[in-house]
Rosetta silent file (secondary structure, phi, psi, omega in degrees, C-alpha in Angstrom):
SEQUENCE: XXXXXXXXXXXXXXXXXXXXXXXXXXXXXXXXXXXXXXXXXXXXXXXXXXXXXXXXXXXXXXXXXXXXXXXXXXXXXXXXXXXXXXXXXXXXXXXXXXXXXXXXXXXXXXXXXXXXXXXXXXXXXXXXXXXXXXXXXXXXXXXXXXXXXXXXXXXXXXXXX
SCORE:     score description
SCORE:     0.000 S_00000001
   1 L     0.000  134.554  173.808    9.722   -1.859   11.931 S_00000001
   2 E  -119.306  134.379  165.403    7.803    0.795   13.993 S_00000001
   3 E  -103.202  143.502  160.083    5.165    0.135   15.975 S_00000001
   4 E  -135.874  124.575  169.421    2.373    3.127   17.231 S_00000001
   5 E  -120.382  128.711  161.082   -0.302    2.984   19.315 S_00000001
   6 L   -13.430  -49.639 -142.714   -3.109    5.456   18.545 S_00000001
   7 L    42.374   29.711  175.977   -5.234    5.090   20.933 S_00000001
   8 L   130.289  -41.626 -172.054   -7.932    5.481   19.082 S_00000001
   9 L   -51.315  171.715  170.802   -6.818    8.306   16.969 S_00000001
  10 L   -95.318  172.757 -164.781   -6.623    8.676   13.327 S_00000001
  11 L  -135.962  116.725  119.996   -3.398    8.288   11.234 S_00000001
  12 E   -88.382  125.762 -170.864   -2.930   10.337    7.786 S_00000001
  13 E  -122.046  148.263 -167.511    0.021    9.020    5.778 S_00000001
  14 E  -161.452  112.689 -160.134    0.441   11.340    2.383 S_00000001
  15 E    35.809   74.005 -164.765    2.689   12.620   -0.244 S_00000001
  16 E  -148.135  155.726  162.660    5.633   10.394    1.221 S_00000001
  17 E  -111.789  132.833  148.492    8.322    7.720    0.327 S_00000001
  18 E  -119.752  148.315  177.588    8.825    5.200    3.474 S_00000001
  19 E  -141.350  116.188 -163.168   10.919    2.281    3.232 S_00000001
  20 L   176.230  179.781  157.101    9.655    0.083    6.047 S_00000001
  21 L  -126.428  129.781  175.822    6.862   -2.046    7.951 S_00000001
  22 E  -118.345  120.468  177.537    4.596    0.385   10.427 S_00000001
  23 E   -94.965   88.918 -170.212    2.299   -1.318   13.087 S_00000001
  24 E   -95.248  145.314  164.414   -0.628    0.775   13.916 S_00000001
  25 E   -83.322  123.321  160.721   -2.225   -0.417   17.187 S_00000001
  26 L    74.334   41.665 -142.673   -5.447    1.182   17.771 S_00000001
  27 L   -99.490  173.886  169.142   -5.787    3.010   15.125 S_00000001
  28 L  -106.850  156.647 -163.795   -9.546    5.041   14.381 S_00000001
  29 L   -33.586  -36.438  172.524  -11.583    4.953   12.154 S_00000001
  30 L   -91.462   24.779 -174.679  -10.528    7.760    9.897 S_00000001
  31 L   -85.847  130.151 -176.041   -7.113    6.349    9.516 S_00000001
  32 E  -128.358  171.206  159.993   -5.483    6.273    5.610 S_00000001
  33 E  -125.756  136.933 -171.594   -3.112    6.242    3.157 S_00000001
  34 E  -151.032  151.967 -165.437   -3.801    9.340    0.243 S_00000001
  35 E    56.017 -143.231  162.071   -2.449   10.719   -2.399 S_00000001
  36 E   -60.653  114.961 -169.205    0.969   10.193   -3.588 S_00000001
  37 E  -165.273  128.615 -172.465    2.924    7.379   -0.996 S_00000001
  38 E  -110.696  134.386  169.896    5.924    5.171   -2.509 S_00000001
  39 E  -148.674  145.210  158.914    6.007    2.434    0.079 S_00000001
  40 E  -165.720  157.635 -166.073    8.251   -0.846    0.140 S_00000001
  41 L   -99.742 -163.862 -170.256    9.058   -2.494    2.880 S_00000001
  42 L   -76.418  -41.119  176.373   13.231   -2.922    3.919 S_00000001
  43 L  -101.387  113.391  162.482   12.887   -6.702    3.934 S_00000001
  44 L   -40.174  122.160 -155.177   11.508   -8.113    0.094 S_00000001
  45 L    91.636  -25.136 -174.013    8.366   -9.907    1.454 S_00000001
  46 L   -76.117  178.904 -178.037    7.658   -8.260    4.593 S_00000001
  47 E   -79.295  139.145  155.679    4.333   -6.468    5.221 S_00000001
  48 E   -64.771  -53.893 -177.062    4.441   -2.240    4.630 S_00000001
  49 E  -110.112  101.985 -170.904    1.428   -2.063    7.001 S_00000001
  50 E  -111.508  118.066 -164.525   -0.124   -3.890    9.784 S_00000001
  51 E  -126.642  108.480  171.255   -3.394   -1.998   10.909 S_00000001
  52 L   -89.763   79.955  168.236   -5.475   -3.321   14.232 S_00000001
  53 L   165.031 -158.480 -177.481   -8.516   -1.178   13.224 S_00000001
  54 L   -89.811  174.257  177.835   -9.978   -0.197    9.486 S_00000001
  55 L  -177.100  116.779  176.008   -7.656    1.382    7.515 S_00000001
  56 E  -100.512  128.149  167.354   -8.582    3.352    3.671 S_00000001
  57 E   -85.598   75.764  172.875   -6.574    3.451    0.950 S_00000001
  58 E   -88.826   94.021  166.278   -7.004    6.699   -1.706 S_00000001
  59 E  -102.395  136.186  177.337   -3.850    7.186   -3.860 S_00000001
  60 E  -103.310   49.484 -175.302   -5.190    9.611   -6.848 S_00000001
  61 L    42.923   29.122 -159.699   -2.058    7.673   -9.167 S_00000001
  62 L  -121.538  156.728  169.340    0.028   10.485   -9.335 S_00000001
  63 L   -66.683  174.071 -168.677    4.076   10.136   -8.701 S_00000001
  64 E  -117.105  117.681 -177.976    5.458   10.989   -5.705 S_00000001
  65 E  -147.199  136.604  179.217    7.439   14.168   -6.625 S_00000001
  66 H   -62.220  -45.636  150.048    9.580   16.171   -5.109 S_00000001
  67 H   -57.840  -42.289 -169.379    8.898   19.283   -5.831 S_00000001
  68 H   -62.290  -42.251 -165.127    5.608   19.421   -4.882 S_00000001
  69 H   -77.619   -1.065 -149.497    6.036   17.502   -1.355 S_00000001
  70 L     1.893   79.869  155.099    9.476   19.782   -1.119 S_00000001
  71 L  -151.068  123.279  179.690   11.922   17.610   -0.090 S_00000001
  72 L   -40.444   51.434 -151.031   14.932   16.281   -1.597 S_00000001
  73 L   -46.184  -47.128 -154.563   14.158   12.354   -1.519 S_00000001
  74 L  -110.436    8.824  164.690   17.818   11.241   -3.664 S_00000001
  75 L    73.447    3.928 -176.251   20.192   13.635   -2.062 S_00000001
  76 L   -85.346   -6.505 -138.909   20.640   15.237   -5.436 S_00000001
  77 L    17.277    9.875  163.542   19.624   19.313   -4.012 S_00000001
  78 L   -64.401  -36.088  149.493   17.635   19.305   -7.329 S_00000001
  79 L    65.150   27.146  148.901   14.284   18.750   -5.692 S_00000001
  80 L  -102.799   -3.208  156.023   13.313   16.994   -9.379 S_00000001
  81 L   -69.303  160.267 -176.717   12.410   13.661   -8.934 S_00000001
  82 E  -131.614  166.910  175.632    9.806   12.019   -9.249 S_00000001
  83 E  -173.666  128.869  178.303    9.208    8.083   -8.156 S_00000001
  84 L   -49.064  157.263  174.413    5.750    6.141   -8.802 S_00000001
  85 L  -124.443  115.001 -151.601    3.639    5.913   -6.250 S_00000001
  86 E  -118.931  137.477  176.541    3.335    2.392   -5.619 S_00000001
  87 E  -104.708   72.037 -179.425    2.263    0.495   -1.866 S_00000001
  88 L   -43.438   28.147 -170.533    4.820   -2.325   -2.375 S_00000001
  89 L   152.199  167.542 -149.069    4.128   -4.989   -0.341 S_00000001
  90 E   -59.502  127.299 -160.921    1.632   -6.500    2.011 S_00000001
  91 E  -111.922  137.339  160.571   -1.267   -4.254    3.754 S_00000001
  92 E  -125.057  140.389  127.141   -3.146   -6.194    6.515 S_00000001
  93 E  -108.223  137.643  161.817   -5.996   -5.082    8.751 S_00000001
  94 L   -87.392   30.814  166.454   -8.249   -6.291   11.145 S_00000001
  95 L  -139.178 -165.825 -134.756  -10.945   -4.501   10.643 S_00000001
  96 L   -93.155  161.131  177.524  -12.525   -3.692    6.915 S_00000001
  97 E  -110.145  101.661 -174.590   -9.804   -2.243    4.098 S_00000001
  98 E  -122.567  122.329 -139.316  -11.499    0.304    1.986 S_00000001
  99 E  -117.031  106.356  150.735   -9.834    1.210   -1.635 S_00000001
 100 E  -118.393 -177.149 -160.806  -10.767    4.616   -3.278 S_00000001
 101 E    41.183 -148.870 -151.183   -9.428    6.507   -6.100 S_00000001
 102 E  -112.269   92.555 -169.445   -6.954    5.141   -8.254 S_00000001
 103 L  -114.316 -178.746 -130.636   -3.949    3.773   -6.108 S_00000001
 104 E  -134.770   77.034 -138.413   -1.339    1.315   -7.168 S_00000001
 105 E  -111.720  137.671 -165.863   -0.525   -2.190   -5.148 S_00000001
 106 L  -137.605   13.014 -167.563    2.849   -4.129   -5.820 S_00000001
 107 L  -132.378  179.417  161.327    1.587   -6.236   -2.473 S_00000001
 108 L  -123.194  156.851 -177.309   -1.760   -8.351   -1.281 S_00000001
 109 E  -112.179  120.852 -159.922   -4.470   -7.077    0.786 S_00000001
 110 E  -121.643  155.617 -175.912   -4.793   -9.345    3.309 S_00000001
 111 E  -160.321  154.283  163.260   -7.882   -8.428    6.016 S_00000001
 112 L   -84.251    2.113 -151.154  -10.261   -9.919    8.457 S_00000001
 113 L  -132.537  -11.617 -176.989  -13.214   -8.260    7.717 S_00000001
 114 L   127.398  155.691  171.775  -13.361   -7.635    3.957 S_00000001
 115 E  -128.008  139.762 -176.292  -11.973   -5.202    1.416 S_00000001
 116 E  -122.537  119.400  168.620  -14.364   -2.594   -0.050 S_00000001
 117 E  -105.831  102.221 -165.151  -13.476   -0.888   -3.558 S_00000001
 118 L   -82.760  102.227 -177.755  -15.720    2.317   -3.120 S_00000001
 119 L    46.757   27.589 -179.168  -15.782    3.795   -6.611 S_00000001
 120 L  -121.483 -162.451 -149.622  -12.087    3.391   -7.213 S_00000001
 121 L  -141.392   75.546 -157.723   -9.881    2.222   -9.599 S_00000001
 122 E   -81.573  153.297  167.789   -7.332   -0.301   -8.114 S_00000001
 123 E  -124.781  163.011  168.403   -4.277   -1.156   -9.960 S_00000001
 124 E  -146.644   82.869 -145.212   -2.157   -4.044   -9.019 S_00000001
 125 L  -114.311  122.124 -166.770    1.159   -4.733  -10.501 S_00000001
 126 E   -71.199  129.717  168.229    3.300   -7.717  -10.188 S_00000001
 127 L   -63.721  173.794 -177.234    7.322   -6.552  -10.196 S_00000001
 128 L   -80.570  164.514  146.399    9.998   -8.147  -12.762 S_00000001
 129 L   -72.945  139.902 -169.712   11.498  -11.458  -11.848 S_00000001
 130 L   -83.569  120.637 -154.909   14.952  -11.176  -11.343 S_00000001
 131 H   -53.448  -67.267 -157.277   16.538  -12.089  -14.821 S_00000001
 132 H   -54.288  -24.692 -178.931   19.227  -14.492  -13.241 S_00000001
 133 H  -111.392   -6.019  155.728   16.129  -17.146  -12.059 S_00000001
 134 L   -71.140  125.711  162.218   13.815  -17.058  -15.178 S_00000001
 135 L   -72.599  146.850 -178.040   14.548  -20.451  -16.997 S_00000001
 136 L    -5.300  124.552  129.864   15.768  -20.760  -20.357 S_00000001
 137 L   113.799    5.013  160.337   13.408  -19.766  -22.937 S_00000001
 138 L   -96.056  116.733 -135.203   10.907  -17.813  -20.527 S_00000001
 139 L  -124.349  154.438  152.874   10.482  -14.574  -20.276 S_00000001
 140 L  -120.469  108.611 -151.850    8.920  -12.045  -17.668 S_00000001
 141 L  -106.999 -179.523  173.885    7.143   -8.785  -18.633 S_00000001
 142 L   -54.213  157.406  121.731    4.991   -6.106  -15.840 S_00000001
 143 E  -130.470  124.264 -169.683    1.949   -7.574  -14.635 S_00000001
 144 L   -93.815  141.677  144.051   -1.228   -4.855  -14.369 S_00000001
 145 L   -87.949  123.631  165.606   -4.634   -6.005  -12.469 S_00000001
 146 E  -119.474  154.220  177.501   -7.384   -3.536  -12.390 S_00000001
 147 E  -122.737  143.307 -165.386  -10.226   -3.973   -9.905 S_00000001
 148 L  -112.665  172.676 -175.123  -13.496   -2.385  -10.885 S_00000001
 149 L   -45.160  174.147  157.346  -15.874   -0.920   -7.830 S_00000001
 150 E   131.230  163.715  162.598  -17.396   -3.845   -5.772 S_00000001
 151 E  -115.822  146.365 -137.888  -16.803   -5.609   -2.843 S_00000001
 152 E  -134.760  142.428 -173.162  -14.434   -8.377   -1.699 S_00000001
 153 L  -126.036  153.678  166.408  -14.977  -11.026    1.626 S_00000001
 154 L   -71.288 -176.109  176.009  -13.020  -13.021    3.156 S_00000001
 155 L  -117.685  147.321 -169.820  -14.335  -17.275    3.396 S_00000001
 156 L  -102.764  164.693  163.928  -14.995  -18.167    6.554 S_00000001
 157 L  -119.247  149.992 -158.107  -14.275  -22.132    7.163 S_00000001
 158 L   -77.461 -170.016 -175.892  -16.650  -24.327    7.259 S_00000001
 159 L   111.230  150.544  158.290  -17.067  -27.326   10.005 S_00000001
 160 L   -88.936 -172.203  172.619  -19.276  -27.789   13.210 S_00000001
 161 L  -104.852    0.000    0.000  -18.773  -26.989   16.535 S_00000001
């Protein structure tokens, strides 16, 4: 886990793999994730992102490929892989979450303030179940979500003061 604090600043994270959870404190207003970004975090379950400010998501679906970002991700000097670009686990912010283009979620978007899908085209795709803990006669294929434009709030709870 890394933590950074901003101060204020913006954050662009972009045509990357990280395998991790990153804590931005403080981040501003123009901070994202765009384009191609393979994220998962080290520990299955943990958060990728924790963002105390807004934080926009734009992945345009495209792999994460090595040539293009040119660097050598698998240690192979072949500089020809490719690996989807998927944001693998849990994003939180506390301020609003806002989803363009077409990016790719293998996590929940958890937020205080709302998630806004501004003209994009979310996908959201459930991983396999590990073979050894499906019971007998049950099976587990992908599961894809799409999210059409629109916006999403959190529920406040009810009670008086």
């Amino acid at each position: 886990r890394y933590v950074i604090d901003l101060g204020g600043r913006d954050l662009v994270i972009r045509d990357c793999v990280i395998r991790g959870t990153l804590v931005l404190r403080n981040a501003g207003p123009g901070t994202r994730i765009e384009d191609s970004v393979a994220w998962e975090p080290v520990v299955p379950g943990d958060p990728i992102v924790i963002v105390e400010g807004t934080l926009t998501v734009a992945g345009d679906g495209t792999p994460v490929q090595e040539q293009t970002i040119g660097v050598d991700l698998d240690g192979d000097g072949a500089r020809g892989s490719t690996m989807p670009a998927v944001l693998d686990g849990l994003i939180y912010t506390t301020g609003r979450l806002t989803v363009q283009g077409r990016p790719t979620f293998g996590g929940s978007l958890v937020t205080l303030n709302g998630v806004h899908f501004d003209a994009a085209e979310a996908h959201f795709a459930g991983g396999r179940g590990d073979p050894d803990r499906i019971p007998a006669g049950f099976a587990v294929d992908d599961v894809v979500t799409v999210v059409r434009p629109g916006t999403l709030s959190t529920l406040g709870f009810g009670g008086g003061n």
